[in-house]
Coordinates of C-alpha atoms in Angstrom, one line a residue:
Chain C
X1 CA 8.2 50.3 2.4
X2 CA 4.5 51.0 2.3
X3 CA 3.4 54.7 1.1
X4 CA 0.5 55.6 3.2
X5 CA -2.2 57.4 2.6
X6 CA 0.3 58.4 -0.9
X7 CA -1.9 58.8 -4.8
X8 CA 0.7 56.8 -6.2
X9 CA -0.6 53.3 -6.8
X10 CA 1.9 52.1 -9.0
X11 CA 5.8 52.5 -8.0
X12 CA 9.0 51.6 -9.9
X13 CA 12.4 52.4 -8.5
X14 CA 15.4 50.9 -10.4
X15 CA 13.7 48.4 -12.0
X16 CA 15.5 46.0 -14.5
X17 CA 14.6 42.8 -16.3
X18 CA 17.1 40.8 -17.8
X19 CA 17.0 37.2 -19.0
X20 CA 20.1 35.5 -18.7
X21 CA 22.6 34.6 -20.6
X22 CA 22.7 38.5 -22.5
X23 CA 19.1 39.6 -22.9
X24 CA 18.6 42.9 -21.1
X25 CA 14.7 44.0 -21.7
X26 CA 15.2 47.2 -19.9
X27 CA 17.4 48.7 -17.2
X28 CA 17.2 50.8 -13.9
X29 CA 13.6 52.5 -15.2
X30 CA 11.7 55.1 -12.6
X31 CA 8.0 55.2 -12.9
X32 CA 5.1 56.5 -10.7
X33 CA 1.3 55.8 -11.6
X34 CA -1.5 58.2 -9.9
X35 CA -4.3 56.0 -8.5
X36 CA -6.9 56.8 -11.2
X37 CA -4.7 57.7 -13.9
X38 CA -4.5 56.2 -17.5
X39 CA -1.6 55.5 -18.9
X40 CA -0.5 54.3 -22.3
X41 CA 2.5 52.4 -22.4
X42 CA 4.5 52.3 -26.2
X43 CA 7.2 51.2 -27.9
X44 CA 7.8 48.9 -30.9
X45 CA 6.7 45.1 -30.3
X46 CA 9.4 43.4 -28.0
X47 CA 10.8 45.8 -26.4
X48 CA 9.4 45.1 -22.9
X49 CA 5.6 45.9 -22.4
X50 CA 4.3 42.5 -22.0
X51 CA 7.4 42.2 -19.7
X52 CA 6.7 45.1 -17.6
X53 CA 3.5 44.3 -17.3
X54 CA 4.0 40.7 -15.9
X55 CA 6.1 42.8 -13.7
X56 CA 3.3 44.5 -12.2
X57 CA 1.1 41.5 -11.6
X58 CA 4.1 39.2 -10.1
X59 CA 3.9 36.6 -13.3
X60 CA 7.6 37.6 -13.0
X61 CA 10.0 39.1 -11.3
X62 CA 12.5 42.0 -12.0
X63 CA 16.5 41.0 -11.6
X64 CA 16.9 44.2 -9.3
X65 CA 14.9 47.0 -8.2
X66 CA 11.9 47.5 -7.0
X67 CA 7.9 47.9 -7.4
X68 CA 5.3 49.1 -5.3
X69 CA 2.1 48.4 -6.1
X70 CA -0.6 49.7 -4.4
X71 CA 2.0 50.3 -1.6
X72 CA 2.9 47.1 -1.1
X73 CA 6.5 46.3 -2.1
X74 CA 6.8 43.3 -4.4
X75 CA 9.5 41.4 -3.2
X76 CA 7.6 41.4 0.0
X77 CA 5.1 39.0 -0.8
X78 CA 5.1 35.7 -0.4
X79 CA 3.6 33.2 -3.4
X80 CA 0.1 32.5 -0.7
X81 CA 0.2 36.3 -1.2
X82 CA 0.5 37.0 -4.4
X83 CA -3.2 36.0 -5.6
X84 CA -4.6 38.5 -3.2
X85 CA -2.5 41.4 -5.3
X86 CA -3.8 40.2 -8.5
X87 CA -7.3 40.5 -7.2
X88 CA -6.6 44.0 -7.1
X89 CA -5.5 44.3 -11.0
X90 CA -7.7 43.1 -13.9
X91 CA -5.4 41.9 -16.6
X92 CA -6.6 41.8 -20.3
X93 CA -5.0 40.3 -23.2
X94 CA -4.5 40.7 -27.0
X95 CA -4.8 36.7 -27.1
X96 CA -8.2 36.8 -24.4
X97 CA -7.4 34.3 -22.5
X98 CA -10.5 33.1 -22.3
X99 CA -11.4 29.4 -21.4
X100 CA -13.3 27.7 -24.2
X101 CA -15.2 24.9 -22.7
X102 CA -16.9 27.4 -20.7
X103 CA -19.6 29.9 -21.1
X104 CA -19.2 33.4 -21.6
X105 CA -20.9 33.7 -17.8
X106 CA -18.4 31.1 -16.2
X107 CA -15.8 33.0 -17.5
X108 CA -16.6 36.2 -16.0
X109 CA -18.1 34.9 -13.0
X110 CA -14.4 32.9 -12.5
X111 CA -13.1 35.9 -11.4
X112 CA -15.6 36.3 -8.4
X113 CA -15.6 33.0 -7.5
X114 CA -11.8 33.0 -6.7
X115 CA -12.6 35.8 -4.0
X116 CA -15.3 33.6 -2.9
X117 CA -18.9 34.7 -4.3
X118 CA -21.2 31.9 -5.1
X119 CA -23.2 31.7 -8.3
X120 CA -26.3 33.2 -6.9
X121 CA -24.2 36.2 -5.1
X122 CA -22.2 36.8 -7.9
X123 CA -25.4 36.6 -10.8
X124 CA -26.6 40.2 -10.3
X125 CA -23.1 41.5 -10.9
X126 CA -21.7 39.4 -13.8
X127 CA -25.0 40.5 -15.6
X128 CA -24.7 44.0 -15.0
X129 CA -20.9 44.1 -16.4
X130 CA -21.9 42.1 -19.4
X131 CA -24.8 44.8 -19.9
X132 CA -21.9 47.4 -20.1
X133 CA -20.2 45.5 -22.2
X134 CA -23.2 44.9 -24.4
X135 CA -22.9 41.3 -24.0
X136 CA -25.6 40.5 -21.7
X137 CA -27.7 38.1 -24.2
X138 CA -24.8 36.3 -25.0
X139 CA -24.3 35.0 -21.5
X140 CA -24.6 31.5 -22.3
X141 CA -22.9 31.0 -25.5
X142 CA -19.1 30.0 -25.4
X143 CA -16.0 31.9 -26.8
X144 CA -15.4 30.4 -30.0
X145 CA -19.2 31.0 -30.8
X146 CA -18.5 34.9 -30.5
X147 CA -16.1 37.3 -32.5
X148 CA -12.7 38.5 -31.9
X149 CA -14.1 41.5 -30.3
X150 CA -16.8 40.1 -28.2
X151 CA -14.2 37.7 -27.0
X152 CA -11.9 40.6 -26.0
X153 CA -15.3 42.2 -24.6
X154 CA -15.5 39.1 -22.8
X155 CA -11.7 39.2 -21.3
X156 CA -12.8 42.8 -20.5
X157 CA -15.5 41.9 -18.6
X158 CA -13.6 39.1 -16.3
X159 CA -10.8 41.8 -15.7
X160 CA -13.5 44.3 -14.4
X161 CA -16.0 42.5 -12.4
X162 CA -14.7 42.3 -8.9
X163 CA -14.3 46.1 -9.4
X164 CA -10.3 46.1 -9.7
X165 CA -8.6 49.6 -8.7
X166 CA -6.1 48.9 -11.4
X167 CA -6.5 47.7 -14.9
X168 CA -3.3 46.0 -17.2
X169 CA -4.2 45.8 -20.8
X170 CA -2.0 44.0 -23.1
X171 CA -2.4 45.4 -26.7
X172 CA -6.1 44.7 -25.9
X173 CA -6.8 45.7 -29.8
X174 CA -4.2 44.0 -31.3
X175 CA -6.4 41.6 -33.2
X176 CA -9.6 44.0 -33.9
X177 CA -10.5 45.9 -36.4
X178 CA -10.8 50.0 -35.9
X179 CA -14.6 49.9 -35.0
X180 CA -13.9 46.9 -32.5
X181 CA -10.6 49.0 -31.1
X182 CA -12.8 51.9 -30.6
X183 CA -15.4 49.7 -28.5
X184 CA -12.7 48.5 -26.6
X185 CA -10.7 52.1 -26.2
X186 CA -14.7 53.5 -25.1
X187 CA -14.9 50.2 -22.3
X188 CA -11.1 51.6 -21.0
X189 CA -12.5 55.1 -21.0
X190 CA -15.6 54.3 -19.1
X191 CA -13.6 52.1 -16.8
X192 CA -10.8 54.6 -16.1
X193 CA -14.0 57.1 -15.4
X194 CA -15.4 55.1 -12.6
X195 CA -11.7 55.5 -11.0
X196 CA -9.9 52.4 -11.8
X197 CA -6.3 53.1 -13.1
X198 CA -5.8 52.2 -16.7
X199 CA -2.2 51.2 -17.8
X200 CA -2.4 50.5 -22.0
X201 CA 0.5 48.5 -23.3
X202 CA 0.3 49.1 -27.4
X203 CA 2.6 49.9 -30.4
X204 CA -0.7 51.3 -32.1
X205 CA 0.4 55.4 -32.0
X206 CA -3.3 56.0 -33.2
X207 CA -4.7 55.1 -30.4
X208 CA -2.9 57.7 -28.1
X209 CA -1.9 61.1 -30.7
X210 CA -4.6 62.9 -30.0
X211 CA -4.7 62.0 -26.4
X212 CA -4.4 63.9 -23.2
X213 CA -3.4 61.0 -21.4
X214 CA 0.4 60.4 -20.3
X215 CA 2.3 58.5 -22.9
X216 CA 5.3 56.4 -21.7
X217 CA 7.5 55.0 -24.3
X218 CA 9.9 52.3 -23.9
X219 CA 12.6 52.5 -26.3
X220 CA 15.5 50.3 -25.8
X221 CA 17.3 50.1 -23.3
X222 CA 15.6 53.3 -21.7
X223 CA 12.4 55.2 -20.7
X224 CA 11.3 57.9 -22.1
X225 CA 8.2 60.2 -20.5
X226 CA 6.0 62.5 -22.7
Chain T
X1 CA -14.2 28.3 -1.0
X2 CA -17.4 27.4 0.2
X3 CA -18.6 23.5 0.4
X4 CA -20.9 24.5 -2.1
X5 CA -18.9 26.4 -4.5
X6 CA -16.8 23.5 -4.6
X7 CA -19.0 21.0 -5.4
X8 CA -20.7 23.1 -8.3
X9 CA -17.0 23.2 -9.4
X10 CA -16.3 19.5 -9.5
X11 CA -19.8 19.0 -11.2
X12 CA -18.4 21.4 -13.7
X13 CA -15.5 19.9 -14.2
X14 CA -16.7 16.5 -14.3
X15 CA -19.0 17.1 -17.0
X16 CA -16.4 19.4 -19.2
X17 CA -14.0 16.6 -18.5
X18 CA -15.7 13.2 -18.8
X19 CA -14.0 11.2 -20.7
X20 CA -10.5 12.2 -19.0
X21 CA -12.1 10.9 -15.7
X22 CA -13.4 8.0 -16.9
X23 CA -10.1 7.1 -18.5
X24 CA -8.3 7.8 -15.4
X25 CA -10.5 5.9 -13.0
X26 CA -10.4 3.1 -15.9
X27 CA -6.4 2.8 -15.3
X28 CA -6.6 3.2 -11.7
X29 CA -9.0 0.7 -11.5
X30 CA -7.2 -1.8 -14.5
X31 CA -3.9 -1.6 -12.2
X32 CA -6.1 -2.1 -8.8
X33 CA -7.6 -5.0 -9.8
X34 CA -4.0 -7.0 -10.9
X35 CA -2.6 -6.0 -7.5
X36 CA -5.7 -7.4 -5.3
X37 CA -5.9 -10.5 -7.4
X38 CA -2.6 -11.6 -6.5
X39 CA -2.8 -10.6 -3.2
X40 CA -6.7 -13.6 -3.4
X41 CA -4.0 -15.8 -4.7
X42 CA -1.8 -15.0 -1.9
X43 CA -3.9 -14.8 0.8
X44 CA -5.8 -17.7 0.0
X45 CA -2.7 -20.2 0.1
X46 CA -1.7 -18.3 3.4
X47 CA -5.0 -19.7 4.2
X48 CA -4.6 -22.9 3.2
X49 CA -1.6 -24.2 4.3
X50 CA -2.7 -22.7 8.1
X51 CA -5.4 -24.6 7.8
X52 CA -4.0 -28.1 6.8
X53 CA -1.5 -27.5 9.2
X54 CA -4.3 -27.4 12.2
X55 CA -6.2 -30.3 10.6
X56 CA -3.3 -32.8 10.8
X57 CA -3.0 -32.1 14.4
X58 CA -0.7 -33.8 16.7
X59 CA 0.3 -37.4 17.8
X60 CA 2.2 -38.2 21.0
X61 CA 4.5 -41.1 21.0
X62 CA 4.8 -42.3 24.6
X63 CA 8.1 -44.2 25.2
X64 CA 7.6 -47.9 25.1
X65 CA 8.1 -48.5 28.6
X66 CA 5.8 -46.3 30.3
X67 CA 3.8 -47.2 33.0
X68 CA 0.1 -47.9 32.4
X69 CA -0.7 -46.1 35.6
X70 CA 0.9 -42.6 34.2
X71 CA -1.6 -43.2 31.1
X72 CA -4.9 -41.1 32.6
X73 CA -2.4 -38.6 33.9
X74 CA -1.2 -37.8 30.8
X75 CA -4.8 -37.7 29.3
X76 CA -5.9 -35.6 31.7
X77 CA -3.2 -33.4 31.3
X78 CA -3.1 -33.1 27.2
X79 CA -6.9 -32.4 27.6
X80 CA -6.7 -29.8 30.0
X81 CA -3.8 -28.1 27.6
X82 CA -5.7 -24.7 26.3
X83 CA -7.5 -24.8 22.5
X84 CA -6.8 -29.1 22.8
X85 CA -10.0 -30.1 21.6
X86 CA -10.3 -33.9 21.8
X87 CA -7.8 -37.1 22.5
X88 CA -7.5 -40.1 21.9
X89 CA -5.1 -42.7 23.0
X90 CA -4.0 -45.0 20.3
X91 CA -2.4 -48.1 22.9
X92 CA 0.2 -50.6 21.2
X93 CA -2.3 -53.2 19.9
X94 CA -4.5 -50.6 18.3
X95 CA -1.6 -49.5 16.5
X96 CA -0.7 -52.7 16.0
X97 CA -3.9 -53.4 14.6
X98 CA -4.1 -50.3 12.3
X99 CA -0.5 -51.4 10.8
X100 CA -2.1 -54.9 10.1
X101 CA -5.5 -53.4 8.2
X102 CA -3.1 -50.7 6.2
X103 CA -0.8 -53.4 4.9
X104 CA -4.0 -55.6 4.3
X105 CA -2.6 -58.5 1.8
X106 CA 0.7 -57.6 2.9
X107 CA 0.2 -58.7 6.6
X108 CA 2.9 -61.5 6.1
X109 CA 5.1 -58.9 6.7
X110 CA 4.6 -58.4 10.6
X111 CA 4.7 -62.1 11.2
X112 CA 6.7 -63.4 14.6
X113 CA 6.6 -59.9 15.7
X114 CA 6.0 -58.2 18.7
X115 CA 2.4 -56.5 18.8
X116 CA 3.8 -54.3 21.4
X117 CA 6.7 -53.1 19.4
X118 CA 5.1 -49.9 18.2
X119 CA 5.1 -47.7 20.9
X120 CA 1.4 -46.2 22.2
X121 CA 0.5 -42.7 21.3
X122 CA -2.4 -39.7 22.0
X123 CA -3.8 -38.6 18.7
X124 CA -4.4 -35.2 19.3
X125 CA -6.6 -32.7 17.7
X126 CA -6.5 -28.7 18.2
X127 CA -9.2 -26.1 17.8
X128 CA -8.6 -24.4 14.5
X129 CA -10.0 -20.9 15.3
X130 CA -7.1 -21.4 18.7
X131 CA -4.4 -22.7 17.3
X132 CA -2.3 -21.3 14.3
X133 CA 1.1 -23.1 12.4
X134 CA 3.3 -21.5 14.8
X135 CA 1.5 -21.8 17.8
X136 CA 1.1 -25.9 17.2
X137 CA 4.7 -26.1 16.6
X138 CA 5.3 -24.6 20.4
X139 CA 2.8 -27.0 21.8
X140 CA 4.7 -30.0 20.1
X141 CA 7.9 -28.4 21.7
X142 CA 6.2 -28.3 25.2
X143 CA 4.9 -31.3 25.0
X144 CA 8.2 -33.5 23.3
X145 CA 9.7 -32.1 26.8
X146 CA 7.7 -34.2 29.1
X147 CA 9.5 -37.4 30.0
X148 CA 7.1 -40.0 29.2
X149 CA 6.8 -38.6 25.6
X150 CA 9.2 -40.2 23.3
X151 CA 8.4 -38.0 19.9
X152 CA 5.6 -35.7 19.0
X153 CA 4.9 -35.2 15.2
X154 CA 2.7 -32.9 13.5
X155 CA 2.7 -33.1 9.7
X156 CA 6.3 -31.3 10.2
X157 CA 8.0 -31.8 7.0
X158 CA 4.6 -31.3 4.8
X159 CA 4.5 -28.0 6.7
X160 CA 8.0 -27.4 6.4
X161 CA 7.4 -27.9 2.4
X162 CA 4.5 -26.0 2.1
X163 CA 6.1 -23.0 3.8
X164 CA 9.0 -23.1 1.9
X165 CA 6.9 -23.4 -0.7
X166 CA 4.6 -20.1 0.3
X167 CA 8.3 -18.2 1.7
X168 CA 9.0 -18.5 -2.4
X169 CA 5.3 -17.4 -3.4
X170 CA 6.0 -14.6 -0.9
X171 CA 8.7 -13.4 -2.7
X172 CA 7.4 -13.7 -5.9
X173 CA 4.3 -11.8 -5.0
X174 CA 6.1 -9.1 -3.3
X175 CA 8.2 -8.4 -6.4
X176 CA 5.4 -8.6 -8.8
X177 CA 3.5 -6.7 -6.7
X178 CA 6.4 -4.4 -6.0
X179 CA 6.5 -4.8 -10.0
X180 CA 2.9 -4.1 -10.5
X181 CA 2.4 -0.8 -8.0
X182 CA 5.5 0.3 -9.7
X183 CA 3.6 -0.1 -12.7
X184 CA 0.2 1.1 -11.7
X185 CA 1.8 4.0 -9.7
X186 CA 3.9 4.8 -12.7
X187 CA 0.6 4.8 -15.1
X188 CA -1.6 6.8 -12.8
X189 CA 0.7 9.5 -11.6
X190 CA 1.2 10.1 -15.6
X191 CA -2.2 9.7 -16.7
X192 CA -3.0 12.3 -13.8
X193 CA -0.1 14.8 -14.8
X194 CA -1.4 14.3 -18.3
X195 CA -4.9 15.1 -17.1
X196 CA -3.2 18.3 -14.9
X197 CA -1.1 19.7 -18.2
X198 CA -4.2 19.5 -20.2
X199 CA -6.0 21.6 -17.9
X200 CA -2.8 23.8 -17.4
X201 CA -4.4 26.6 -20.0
X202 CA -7.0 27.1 -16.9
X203 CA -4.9 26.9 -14.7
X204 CA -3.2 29.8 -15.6
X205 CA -6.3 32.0 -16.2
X206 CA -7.5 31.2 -12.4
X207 CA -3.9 31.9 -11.5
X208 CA -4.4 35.4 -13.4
X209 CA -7.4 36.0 -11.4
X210 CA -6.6 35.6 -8.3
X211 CA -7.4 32.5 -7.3
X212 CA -5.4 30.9 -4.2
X213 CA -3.5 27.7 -4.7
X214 CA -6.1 25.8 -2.5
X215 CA -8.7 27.0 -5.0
X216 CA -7.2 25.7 -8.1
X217 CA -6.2 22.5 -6.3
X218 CA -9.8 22.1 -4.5
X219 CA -11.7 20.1 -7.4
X220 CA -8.8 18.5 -8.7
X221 CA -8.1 17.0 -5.3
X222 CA -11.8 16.0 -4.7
X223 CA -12.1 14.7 -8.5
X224 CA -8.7 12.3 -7.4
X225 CA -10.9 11.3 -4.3
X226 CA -13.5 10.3 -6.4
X227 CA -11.4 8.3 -8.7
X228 CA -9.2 6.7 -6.1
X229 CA -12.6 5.6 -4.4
X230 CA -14.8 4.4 -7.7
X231 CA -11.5 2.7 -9.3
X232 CA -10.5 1.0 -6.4
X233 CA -14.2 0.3 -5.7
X234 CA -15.1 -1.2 -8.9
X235 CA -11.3 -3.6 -8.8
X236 CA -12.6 -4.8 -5.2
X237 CA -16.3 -5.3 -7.2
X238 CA -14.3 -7.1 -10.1
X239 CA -12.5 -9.5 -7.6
X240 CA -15.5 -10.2 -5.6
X241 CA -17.3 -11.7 -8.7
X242 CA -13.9 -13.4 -9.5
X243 CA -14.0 -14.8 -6.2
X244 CA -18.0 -16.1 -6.5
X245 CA -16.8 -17.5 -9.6
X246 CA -13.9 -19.8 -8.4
X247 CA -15.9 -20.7 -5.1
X248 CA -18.2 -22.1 -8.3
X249 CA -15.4 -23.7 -9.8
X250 CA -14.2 -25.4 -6.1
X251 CA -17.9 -26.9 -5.3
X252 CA -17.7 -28.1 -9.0
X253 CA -14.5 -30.1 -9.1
X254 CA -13.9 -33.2 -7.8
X255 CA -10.0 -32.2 -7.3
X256 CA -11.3 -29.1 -5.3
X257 CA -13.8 -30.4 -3.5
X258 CA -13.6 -29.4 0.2
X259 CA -11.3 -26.6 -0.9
X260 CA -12.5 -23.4 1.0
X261 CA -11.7 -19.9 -1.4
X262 CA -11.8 -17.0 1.1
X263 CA -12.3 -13.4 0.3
X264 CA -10.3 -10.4 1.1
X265 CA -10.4 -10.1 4.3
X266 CA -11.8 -6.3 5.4
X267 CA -8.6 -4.6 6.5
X268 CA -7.1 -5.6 3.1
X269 CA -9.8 -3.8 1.3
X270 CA -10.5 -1.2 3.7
X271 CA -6.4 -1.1 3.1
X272 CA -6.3 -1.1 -0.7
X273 CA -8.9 1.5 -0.9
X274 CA -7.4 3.9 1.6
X275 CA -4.0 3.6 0.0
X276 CA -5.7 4.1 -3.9
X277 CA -7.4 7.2 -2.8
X278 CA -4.1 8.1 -1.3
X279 CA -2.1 7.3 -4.2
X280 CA -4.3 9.7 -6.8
X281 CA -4.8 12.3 -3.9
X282 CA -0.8 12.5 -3.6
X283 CA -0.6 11.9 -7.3
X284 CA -2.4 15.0 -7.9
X285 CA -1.0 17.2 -5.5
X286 CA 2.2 16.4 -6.4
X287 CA 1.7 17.3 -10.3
X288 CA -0.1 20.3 -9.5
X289 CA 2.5 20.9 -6.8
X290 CA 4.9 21.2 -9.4
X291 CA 2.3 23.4 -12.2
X292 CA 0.9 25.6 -9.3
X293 CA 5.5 26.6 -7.6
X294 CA 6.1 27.8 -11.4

């Protein structure tokens, strides 16, 4: 089923997730995402937000249901097809993800080299998204010689360079401080502006009480929209 | 993924992962070197009992009553037989006479008899380069079937022992080597998956980002090239200098002396290079196979 033409980007019919023998994450949960929309997704830690969100980016797949994304139905794609769907979603981490024995360039610059820019094509670019990250004189150091936030800065920065119409983040500030959160919650902001679509997995409520922005919380077993 | 791009990858990755390669091409060259070194050993007694098959040559007993006449015939014919190179005809009284000279103080021993009792024979000798063990034993066959030929021997029961003797080595380098691959194979494939499940942390992070399974795969598949072609490069280089060293030891030794030590021939390296880039190409994809379907 392909939705032409439709604003929904994101598409979940029925989905559930269960590991066997007993563990049900969730069950049978409905959810649309607008194409430029950003989302929070809550709940308490393990109920299902790094699950879902694997979801989304195939790293799994659900026991029944399923998810559109971008109008293309999962279960439709084959494993040669899946990379091309994750080049449409940038996927950030509490943990970063980063790779160590390279440079804070080589790991942004990964992510256009998988879609086929060489080093000189892809230069311009990875510079520019580090300037909006505020990292651009740190190009050459490597991760561990950079803080927790610059790191996540970093992971940002990967996730957004080949200009991704979605954007995952798993509890992104989870190990930053408040003014390091707010750097990071500004970079979602700015990246949501330019029209990508922001979904926010946290169990911070700070971060989304005073917000305008569509809250989805997971609580067990069920969904619950606000 | 351009020619280019992957290139500046395996560069990358060579120099972030140095001592890994190095360690790898070290035990893919280590087990290389054990396998071709047997095969010298075997090749070169292959060798040699071929050749001291074809150096004995052949001698042609004639029956005792042939006619003199037929003797020219028979010469003509032996000489015209394809690969014979020279013959001589050894008549009853030269025989004779070489019996009396071998026995030397012993010659009391052939008193009162008949100088014409041994029966006359061609001593034949065969181009080496023509003629192989098998194909001599057919000419004795052929030529034991003429009439006037009473026996034809060749060295037949030192060749027989000899290649029993090389049937056994045979077997015992085909289970060793067997042994050894099994080994070498079993060392390499792990020091490869080892090198794979270290790197699996990447793996997943180009995996996140898109990147197609040929991508991930590309430098690890050229990096297994590489090290299937330097390891098996440098245990062909090893041999070669063990192989200059015993041709030293053969000119040296009296025991040895005349003793030719042959290299590898170049289908066996050509062979043993081929099949060790092979092995850690396969190798590779076959770990990664297994990272890259989870």
């Amino acid at each position: 089923m392909i939705f032409a033409e439709s604003s929904t980007i994101i598409h979940l019919q029925g989905v559930t997730k269960e590991y066997p023998p007993d563990n049900i994450v969730f069950s049978n949960i409905d959810l649309e995402i607008e194409k430029g929309e950003f989302i929070f997704l809550t709940g308490p830690s393990g109920i299902g937000k790094t699950t879902l969100l694997r979801l989304l980016f195939c790293a799994e797949q659900p026991t029944s249901g399923e998810i559109w994304v971008d109008g293309v139905a999962l279960s439709s794609l084959s494993n040669s097809q899946i990379p091309y769907l994750r080049r449409k979603i940038g996927v950030i981490f509490q943990d970063f993800k980063l790779l160590s024995d390279h440079t804070v360039f080589d790991n942004v610059a990964l992510s256009l080299e998988v879609i086929g820019l060489n080093r000189r094509q892809s230069r311009k670019r990875v510079m520019q998204v580090l300037e909006g990250v505020g990292l651009a004189g740190k190009w050459s150091n490597y991760p561990l010689q950079l803080s927790g936030g610059e790191q996540q800065r970093v992971a940002i920065a990967r996730a957004v360079v080949n200009r991704p119409a979605i954007v995952l983040a798993d509890e992104p500030t989870g190990n930053l401080d408040q003014e390091r959160t707010n750097e990071v919650m500004m970079l979602m902001e700015e990246l949501n502006a330019r029209g990508a679509t922001v979904v926010f997995a946290t169990h911070d409520d700070r971060l989304y009480e005073n917000t305008h922005r569509r809250v989805v919380k997971l609580p067990e077993g069920k969904f619950e929209i606000s | 993924m351009s020619l280019a791009s992957l290139c500046h990858r395996v560069l990358s990755d060579l120099r972030q992962h140095l001592y890994t390669q190095i360690i790898t091409t070290v035990v893919v060259s280590l087990s290389i070197v054990i396998f071709a070194f047997f095969t010298l050993i075997y090749f070169n007694l292959h060798q040699f009992v071929e050749r001291f098959g074809t150096e004995l040559g052949l001698v042609v007993f004639l029956t005792n009553d042939i006619p003199q006449g037929k003797i020219p015939g028979l010469y003509q014919k032996l000489t015209e037989l394809p690969g014979v190179e020279k013959v001589t005809y050894i008549s009853s009284k030269k025989a004779f006479k070489r019996l009396e000279n071998y026995l030397k103080g012993e010659k009391g021993v052939l008193e009162g008899i008949d100088p014409k009792f041994l029966p006359p024979s061609f001593e034949v000798r065969v181009n080496r380069a023509v003629f192989h063990l098998k194909r001599i034993r057919q000419l004795a066959e052929e030529i034991g079937n003429w009439p006037e030929v009473s026996k034809v021997q060749f060295g037949q029961e030192w060749i027989d022992r000899l290649e029993s003797f090389l049937r056994l080595f045979r077997i015992l380098v085909a289970v060793s080597g067997l042994l050894l691959l099994f080994t070498a194979g079993f060392v390499v494939a792990n020091t490869i998956k080892l090198t794979v499940y270290a790197r699996q942390e990447e793996l997943k992070i180009m995996r996140l980002v898109g990147a197609t399974n040929t991508f991930i795969q590309g430098p690890f598949l050229a990096e297994a090239f590489m090290q299937g072609l330097l390891g098996s490069s440098l245990a062909i280089g090893a041999i070669f200098v063990c192989y200059r060293f015993l041709q030293g030891l053969a000119a040296s030794s009296e025991l040895l002396r005349g003793v030719n030590i042959y290299f590898l021939p170049w289908p066996y390296t050509l062979a043993i290079i081929t099949s060790s880039i092979l092995f850690c190409v396969l190798g590779t994809a076959i770990a990664m196979w297994r990272f890259l379907r989870l």
